[in-house]
PDB file of C-alpha atoms and ligand atoms in Angstrom:
ATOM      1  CA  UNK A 533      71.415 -87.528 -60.204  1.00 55.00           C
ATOM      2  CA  UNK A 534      70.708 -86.082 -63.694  1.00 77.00           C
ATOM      3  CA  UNK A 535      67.354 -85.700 -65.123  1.00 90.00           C
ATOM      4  CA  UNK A 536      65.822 -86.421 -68.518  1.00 95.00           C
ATOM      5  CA  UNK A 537      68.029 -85.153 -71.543  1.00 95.00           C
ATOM      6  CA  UNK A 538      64.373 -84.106 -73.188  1.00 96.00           C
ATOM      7  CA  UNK A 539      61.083 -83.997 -71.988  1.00 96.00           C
ATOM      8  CA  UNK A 540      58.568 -83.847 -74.225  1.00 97.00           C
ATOM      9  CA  UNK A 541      54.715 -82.741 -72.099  1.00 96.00           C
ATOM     10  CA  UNK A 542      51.341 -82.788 -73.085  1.00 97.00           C
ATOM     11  CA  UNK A 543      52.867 -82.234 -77.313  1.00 97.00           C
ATOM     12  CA  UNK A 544      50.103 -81.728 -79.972  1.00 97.00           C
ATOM     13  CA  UNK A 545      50.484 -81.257 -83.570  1.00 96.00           C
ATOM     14  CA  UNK A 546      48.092 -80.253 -86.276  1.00 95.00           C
ATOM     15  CA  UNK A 547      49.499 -78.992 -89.169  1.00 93.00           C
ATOM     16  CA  UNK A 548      46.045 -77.189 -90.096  1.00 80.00           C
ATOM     17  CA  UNK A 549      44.613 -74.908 -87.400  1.00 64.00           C
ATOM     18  CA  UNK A 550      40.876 -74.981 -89.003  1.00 63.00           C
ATOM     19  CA  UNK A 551      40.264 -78.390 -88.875  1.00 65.00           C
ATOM     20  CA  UNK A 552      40.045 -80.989 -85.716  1.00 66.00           C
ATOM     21  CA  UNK A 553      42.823 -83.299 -86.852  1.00 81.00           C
ATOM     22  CA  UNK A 554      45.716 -83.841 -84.925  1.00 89.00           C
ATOM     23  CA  UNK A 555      49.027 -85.368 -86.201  1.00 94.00           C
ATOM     24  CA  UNK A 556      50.274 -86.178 -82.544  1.00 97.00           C
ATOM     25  CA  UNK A 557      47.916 -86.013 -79.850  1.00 96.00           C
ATOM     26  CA  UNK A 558      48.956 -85.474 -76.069  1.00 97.00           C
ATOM     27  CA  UNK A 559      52.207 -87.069 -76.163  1.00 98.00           C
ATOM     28  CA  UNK A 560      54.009 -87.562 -72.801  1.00 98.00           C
ATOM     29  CA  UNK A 561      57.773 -88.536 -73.086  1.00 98.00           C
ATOM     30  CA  UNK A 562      61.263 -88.496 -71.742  1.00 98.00           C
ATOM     31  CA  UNK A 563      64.303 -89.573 -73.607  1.00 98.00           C
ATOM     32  CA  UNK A 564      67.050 -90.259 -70.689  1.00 97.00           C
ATOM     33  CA  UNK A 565      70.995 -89.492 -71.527  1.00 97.00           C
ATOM     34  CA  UNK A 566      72.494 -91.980 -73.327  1.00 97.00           C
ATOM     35  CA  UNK A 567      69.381 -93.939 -73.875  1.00 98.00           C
ATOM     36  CA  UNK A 568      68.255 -95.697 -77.354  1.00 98.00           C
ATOM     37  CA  UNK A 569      64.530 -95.112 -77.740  1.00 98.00           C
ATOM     38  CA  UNK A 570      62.349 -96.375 -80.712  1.00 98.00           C
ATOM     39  CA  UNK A 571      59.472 -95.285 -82.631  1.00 98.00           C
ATOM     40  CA  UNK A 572      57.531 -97.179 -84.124  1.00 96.00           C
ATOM     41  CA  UNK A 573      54.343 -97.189 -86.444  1.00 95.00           C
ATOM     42  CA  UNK A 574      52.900 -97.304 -89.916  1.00 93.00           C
ATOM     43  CA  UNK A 575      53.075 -94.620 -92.067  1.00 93.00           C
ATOM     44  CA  UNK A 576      50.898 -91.240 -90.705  1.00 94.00           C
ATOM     45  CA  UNK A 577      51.753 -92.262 -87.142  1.00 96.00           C
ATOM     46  CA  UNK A 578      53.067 -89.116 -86.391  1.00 97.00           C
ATOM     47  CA  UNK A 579      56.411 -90.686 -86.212  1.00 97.00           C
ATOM     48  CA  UNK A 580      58.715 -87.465 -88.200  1.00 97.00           C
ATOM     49  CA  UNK A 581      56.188 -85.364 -86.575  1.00 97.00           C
ATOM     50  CA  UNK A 582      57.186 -86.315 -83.452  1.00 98.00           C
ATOM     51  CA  UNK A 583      61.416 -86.126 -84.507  1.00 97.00           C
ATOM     52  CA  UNK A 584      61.046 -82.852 -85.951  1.00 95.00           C
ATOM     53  CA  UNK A 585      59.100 -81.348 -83.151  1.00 95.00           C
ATOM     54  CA  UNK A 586      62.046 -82.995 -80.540  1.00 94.00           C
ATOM     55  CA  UNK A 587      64.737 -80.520 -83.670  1.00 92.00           C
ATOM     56  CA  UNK A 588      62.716 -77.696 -83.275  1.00 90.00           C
ATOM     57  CA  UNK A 589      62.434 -78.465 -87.512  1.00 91.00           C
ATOM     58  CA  UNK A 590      58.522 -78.415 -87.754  1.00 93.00           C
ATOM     59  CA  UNK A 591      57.126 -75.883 -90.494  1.00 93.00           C
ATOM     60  CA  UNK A 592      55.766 -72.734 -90.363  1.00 92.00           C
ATOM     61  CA  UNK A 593      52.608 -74.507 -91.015  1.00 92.00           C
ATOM     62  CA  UNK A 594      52.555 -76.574 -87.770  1.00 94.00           C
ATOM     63  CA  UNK A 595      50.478 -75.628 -85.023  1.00 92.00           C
ATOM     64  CA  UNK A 596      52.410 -76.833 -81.788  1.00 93.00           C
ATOM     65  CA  UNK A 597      50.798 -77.152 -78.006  1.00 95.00           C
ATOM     66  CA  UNK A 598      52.350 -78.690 -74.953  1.00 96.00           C
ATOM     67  CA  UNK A 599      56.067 -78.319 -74.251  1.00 94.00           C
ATOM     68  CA  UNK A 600      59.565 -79.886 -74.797  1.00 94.00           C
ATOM     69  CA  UNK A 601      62.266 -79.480 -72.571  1.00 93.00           C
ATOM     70  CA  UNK A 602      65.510 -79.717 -72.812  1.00 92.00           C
ATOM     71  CA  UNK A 603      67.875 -80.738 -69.675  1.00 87.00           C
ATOM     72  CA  UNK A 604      64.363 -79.581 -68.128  1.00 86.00           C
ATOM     73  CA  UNK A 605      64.235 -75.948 -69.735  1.00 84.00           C
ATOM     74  CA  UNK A 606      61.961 -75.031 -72.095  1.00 80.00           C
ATOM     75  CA  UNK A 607      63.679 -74.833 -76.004  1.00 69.00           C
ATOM     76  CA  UNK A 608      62.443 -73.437 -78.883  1.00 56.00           C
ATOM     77  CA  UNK A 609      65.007 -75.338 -81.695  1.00 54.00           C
ATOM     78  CA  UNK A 610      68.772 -77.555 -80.943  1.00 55.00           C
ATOM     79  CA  UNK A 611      69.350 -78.091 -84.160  1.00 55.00           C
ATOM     80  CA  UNK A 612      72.762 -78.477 -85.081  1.00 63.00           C
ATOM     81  CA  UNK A 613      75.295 -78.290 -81.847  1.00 84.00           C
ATOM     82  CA  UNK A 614      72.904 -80.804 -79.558  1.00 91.00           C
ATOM     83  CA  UNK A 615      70.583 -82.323 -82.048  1.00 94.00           C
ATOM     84  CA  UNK A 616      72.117 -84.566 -84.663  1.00 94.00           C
ATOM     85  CA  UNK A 617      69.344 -85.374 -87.588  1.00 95.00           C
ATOM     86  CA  UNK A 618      69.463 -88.028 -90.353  1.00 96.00           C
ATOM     87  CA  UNK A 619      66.439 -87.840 -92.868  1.00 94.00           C
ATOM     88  CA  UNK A 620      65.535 -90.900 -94.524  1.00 91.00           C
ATOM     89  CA  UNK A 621      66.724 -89.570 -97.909  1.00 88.00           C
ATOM     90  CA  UNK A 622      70.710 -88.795 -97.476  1.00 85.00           C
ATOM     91  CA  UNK A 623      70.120 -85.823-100.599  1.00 78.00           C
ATOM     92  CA  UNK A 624      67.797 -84.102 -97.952  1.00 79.00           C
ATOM     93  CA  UNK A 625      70.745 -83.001 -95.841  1.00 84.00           C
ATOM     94  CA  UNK A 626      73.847 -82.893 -98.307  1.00 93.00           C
ATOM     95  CA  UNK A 627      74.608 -80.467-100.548  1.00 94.00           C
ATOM     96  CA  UNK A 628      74.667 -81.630-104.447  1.00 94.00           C
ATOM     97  CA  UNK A 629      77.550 -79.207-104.854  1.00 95.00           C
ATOM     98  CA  UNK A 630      79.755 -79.185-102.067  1.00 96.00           C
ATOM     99  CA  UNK A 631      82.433 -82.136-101.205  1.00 97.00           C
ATOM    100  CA  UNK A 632      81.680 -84.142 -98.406  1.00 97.00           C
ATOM    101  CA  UNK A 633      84.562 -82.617 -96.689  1.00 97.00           C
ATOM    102  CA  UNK A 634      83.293 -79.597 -96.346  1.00 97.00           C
ATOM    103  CA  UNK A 635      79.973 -80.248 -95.854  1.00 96.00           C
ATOM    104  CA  UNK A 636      81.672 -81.879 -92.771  1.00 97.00           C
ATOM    105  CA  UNK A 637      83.767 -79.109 -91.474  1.00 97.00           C
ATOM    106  CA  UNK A 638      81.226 -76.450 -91.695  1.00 95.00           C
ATOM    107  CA  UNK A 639      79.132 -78.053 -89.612  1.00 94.00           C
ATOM    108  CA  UNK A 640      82.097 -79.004 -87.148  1.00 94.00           C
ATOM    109  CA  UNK A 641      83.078 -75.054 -87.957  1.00 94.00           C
ATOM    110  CA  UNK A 642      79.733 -73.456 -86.951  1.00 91.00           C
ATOM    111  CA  UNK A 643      79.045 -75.232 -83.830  1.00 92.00           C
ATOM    112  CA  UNK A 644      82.537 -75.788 -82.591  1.00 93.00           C
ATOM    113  CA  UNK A 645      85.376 -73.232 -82.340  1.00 90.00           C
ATOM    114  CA  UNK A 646      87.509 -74.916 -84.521  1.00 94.00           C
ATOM    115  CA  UNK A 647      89.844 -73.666 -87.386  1.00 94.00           C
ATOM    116  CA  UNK A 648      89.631 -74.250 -91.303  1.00 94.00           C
ATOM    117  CA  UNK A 649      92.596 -77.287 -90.556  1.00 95.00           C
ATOM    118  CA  UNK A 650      90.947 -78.482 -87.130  1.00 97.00           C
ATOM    119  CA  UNK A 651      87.685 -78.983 -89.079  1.00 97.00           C
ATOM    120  CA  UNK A 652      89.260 -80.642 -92.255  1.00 96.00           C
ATOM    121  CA  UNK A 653      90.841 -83.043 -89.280  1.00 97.00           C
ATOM    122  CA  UNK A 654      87.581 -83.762 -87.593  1.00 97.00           C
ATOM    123  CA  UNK A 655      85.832 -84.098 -91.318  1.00 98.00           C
ATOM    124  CA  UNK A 656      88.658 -86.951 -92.143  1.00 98.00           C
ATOM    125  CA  UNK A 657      88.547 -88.767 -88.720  1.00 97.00           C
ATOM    126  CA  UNK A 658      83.913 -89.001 -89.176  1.00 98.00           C
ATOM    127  CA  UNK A 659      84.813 -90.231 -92.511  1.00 98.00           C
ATOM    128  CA  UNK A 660      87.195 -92.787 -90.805  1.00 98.00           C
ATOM    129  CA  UNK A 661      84.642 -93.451 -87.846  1.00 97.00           C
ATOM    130  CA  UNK A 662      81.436 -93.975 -90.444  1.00 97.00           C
ATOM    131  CA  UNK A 663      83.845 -96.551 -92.221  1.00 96.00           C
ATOM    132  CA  UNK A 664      84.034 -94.403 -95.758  1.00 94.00           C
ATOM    133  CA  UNK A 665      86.958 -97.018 -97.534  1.00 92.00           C
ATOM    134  CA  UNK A 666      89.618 -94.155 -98.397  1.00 93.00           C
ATOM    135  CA  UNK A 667      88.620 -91.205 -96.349  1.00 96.00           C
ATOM    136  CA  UNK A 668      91.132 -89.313 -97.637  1.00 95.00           C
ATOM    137  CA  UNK A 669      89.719 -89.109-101.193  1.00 95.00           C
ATOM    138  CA  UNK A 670      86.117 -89.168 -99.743  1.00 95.00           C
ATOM    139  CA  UNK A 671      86.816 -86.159 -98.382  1.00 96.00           C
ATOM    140  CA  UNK A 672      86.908 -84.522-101.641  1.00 97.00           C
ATOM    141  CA  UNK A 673      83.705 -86.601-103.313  1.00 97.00           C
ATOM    142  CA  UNK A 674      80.735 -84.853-103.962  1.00 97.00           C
ATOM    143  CA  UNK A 675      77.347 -87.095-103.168  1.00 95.00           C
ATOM    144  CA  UNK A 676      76.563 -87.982-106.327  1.00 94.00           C
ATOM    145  CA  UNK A 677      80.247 -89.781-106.679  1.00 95.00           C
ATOM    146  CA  UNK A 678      78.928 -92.247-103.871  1.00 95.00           C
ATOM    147  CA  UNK A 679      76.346 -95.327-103.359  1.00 93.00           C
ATOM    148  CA  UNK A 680      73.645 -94.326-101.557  1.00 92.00           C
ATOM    149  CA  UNK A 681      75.024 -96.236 -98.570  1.00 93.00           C
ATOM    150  CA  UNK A 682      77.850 -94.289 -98.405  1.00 95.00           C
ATOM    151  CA  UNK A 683      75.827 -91.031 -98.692  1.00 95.00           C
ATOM    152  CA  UNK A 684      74.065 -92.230 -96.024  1.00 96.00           C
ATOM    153  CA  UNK A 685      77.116 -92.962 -93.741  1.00 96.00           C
ATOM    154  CA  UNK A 686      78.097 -89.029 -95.211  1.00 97.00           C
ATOM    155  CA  UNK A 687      75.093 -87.839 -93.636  1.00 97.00           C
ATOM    156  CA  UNK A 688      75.271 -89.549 -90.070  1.00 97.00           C
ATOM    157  CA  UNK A 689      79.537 -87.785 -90.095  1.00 97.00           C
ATOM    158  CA  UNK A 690      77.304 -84.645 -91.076  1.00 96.00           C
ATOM    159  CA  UNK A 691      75.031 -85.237 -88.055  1.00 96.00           C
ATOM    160  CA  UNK A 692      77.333 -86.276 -85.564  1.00 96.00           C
ATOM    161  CA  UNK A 693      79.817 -83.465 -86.277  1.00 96.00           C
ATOM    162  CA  UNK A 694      79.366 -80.932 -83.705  1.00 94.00           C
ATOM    163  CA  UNK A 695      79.192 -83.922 -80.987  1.00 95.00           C
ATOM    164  CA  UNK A 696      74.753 -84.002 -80.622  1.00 95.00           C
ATOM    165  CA  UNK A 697      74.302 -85.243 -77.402  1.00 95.00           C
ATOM    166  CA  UNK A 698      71.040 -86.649 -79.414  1.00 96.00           C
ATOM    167  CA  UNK A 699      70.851 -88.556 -82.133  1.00 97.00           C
ATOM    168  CA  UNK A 700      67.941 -88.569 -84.394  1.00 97.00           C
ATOM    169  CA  UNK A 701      68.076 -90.987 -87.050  1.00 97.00           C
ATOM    170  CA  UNK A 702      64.239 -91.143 -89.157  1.00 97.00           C
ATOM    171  CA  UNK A 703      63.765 -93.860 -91.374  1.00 95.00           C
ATOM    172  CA  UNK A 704      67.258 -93.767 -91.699  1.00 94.00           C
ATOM    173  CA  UNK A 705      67.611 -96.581 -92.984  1.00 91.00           C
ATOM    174  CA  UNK A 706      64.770 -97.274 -95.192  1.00 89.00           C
ATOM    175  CA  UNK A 707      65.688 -97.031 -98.216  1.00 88.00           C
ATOM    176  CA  UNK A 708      68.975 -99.438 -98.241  1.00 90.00           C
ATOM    177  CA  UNK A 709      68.693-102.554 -98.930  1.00 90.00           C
ATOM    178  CA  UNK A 710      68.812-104.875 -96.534  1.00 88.00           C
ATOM    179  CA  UNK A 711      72.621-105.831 -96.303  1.00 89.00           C
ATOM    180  CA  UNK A 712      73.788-102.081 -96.046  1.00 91.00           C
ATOM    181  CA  UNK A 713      70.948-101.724 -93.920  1.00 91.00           C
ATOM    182  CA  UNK A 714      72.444-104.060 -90.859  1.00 91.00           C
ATOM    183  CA  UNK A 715      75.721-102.463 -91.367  1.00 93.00           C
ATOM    184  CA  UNK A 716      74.141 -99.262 -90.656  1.00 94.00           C
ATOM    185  CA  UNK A 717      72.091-100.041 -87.847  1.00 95.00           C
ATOM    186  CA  UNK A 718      75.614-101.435 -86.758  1.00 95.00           C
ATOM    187  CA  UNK A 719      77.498 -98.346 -87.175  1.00 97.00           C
ATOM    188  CA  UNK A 720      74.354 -96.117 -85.675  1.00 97.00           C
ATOM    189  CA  UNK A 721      74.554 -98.436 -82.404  1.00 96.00           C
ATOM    190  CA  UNK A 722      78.500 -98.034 -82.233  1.00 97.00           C
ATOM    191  CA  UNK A 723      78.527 -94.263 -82.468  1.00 98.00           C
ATOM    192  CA  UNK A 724      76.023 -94.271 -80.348  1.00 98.00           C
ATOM    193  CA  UNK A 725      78.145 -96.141 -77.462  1.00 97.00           C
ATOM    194  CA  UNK A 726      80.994 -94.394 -78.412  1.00 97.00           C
ATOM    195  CA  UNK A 727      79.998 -90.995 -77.836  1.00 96.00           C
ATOM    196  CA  UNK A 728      77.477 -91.551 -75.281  1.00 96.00           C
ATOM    197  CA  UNK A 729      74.524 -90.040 -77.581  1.00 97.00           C
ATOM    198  CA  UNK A 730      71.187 -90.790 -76.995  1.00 98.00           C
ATOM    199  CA  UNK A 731      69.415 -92.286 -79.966  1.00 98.00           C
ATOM    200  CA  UNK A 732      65.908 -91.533 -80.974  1.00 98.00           C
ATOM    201  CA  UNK A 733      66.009 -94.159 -83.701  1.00 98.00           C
ATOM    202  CA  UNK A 734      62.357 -93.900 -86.362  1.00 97.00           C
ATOM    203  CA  UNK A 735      60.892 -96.680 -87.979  1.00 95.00           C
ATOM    204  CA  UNK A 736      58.615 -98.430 -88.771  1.00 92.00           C
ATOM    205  CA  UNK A 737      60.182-101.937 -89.036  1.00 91.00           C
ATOM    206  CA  UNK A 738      59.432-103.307 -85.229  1.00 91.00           C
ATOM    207  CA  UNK A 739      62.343-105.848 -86.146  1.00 90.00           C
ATOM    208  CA  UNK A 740      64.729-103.417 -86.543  1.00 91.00           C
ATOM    209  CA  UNK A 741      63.526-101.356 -83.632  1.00 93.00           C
ATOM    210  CA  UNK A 742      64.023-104.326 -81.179  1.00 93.00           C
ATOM    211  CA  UNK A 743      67.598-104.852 -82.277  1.00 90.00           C
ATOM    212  CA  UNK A 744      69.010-100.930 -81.352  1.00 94.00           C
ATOM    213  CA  UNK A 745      66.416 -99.945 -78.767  1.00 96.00           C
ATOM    214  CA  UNK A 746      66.340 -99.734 -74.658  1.00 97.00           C
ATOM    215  CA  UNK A 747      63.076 -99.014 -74.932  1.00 98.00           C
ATOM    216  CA  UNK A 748      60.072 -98.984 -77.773  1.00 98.00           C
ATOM    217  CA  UNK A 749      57.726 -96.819 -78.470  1.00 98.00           C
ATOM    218  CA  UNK A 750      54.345 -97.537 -80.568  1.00 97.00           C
ATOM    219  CA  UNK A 751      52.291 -94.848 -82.600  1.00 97.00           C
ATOM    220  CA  UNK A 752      49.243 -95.385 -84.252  1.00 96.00           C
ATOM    221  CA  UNK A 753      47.129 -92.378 -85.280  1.00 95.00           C
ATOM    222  CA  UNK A 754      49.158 -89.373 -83.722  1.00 96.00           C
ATOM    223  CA  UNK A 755      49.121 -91.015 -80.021  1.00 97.00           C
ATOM    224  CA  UNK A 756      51.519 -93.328 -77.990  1.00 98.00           C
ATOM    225  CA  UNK A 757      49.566 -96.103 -77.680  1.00 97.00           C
ATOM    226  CA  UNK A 758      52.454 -98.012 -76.302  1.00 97.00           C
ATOM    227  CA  UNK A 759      55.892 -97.564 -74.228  1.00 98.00           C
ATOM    228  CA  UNK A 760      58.394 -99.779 -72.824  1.00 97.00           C
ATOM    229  CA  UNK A 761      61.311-101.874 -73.297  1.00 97.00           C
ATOM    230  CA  UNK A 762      62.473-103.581 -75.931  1.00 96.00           C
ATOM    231  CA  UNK A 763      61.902-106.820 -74.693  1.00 94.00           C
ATOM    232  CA  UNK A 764      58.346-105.959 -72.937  1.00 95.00           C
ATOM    233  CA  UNK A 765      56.969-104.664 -75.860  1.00 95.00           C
ATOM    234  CA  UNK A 766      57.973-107.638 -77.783  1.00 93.00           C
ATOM    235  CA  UNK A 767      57.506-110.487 -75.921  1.00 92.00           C
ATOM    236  CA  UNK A 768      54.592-109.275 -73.906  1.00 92.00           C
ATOM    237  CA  UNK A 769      52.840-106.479 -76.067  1.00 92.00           C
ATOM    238  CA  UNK A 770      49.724-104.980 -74.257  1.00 91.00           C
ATOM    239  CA  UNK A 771      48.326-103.036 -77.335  1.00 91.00           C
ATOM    240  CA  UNK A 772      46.410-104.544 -79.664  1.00 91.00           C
ATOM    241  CA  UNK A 773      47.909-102.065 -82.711  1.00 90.00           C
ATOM    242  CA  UNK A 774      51.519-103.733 -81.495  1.00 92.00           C
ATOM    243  CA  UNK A 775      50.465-107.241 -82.157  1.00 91.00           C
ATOM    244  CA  UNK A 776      49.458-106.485 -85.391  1.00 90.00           C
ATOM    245  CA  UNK A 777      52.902-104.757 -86.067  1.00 88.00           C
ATOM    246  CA  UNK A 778      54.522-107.922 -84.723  1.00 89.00           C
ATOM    247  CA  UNK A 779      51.939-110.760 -86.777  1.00 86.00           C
ATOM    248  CA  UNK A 780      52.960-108.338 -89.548  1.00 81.00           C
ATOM    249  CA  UNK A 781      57.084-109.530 -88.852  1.00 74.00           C
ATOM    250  CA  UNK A 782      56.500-113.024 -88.927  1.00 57.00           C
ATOM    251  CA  UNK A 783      60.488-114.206 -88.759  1.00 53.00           C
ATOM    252  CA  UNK A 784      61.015-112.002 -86.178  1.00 51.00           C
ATOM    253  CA  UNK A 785      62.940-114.146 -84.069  1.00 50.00           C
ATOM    254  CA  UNK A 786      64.851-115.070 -87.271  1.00 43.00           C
ATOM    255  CA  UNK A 787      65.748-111.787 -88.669  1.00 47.00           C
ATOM    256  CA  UNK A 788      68.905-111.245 -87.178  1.00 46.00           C
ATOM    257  CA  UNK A 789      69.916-114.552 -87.702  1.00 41.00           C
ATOM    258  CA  UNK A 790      69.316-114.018 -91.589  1.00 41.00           C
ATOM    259  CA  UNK A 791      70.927-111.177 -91.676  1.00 41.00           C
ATOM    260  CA  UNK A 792      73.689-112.466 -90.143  1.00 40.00           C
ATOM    261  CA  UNK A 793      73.881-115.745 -92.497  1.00 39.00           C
ATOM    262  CA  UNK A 794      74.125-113.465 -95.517  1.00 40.00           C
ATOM    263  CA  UNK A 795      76.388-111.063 -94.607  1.00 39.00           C
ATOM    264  CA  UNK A 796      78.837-114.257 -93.054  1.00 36.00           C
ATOM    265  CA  UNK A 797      78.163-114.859 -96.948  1.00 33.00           C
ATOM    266  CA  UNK A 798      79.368-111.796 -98.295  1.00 28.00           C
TER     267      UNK A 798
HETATM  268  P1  ADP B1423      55.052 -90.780 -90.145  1.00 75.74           P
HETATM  269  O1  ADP B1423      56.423 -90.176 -90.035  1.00 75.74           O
HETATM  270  O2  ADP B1423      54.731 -91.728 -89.032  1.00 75.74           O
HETATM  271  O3  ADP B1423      54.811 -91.406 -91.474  1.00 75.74           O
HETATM  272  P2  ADP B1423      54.128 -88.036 -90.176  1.00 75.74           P
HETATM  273  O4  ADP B1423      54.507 -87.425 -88.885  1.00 75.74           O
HETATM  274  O5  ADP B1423      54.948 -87.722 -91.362  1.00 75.74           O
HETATM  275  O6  ADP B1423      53.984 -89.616 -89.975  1.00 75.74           O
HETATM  276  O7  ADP B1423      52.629 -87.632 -90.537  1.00 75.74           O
HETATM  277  C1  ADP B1423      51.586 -87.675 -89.577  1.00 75.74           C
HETATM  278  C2  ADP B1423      50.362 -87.021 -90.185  1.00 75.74           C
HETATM  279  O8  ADP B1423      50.628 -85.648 -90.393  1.00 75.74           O
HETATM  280  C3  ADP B1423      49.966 -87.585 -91.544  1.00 75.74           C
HETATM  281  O9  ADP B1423      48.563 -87.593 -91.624  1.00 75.74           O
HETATM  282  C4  ADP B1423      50.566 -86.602 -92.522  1.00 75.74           C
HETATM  283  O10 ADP B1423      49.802 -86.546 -93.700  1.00 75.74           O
HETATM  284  C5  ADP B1423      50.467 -85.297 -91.758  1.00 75.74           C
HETATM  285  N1  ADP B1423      51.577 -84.402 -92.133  1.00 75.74           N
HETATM  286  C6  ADP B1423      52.895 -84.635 -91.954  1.00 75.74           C
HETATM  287  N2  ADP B1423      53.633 -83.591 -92.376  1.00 75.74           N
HETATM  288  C7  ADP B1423      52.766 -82.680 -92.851  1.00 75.74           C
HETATM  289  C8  ADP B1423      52.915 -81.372 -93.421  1.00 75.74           C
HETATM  290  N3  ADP B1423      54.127 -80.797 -93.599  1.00 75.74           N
HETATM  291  N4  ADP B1423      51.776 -80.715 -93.801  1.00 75.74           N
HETATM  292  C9  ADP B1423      50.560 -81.284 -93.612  1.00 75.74           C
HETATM  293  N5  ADP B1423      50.349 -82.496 -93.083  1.00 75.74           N
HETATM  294  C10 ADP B1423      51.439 -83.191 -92.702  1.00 75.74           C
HETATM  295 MG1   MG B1424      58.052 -90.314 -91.338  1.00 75.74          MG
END
């Protein structure tokens, strides 16, 4: 029997030790192996607060109580080898000046004992796996020579290089429009399967959330004011913060099905 992957216990976060506000407030969580969790909430939920805490990426400025475990032992950052991260913003994790490549097999190079060709390999085959058309000139692009959903797809290779058993993907996909949006939710949920990551997938689209996720859970105000699966928390929400999320998604129900309609159009 295996235990929680992480366990996250009694987690508080203020970013500003003189003053009483708390960005995340007694959390109490456990991410299983394998399993596709969701957070949800508006804005200032505490939602990054919460993913960066999980990296072991919060600033200097962050005052931190409670604990995280990982595999049940305490950890102070997994960046890198068992955390995979994707920020909302593809430029906030690849270099300007560096081909894609390489970016790549550094990554692949630092965690793994690889050589300079075993990493190029691995580098060429993410590129293939994140569906880059012509990985083999990809590999040599810098950022700026790709659409920002192919930077994107870039920086989930970049994450999933060293072989994260986690997956953290915040906001992700936010800022693509709605089309390249489904195909990356698509490609997030294959890798996922395929490599038998667990997925803590940020957002703060509940429509979204339902699609990927095992299980949801709501934020409002720095504290979980809501856990359980997908289909419990839609179809049977108990909070009245989740309600609003959902009157807020009135084609719920229908989302998929548009997306689906338009990209059958593409
Ligand atoms: P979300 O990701 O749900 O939008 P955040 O975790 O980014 O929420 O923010 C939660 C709260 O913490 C907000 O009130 C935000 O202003 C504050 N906060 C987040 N990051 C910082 C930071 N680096 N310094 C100070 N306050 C921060
Ligand atoms: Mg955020």
């Amino acid at each position: 029997m295996t235990g929680p992957l992480v366990s996250i216990r009694s987690l508080s976060v203020s970013y500003r030790r003189d003053t009483a506000s708390f960005s995340l407030r007694n959390v109490d969580l456990d991410i299983a192996p394998g399993e596709r969790l969701a957070i949800i909430g508006e804005s200032g939920s505490g939602k990054s607060t919460l993913a960066l805490a999980i990296a072991g990426l919060l600033p200097p400025t962050a005052t931190v109580d409670g604990a995280i475990l990982w595999s049940g032992q305490p950890q102070l950052s997994r960046g890198g080898r068992d955390i995979g991260f994707v920020f909302q913003d593809a430029s906030a994790s690849l270099d300007p000046v560096m081909a894609v490549g390489r970016q790549i097999a550094e990554v692949a190079r630092t965690h793994l004992d690889l050589s300079w060709a075993q990493a190029r390999d691995r580098a060429l085959d993410l590129l293939r796996r994140v569906r880059l058309p012509d990985p083999d000139t990809a590999l040599h692009a810098y950022p700026h020579q790709l659409s920002g959903g192919q930077r994107q797809r870039v920086a989930i290779a970049t994450a999933i290089a060293a072989g994260p058993r986690l997956l953290i993907a915040d906001e992700a996909t936010s800022a693509l429009d709605t089309i390249v949006q489904a195909d990356i939710v698509a490609l997030i949920r294959q890798l996922v399967a395929e490599d038998a990551m667990a997925l803590l997938f940020v957002s703060h689209d509940i429509a979204l959330a339902a699609e990927l996720a095992d299980r949801i859970a709501v934020f409002h105000g720095g504290e979980m004011v809501e856990l359980g699966t997908a289909d419990a928390v839609i179809q049977k929400p108990r909070h009245a913060y989740t309600r609003k999320l959902l009157d807020a998604h009135i084609g719920l129900d229908a989302t998929p099905m548009i997306i689906a309609t338009e990209r059958g159009h593409v």
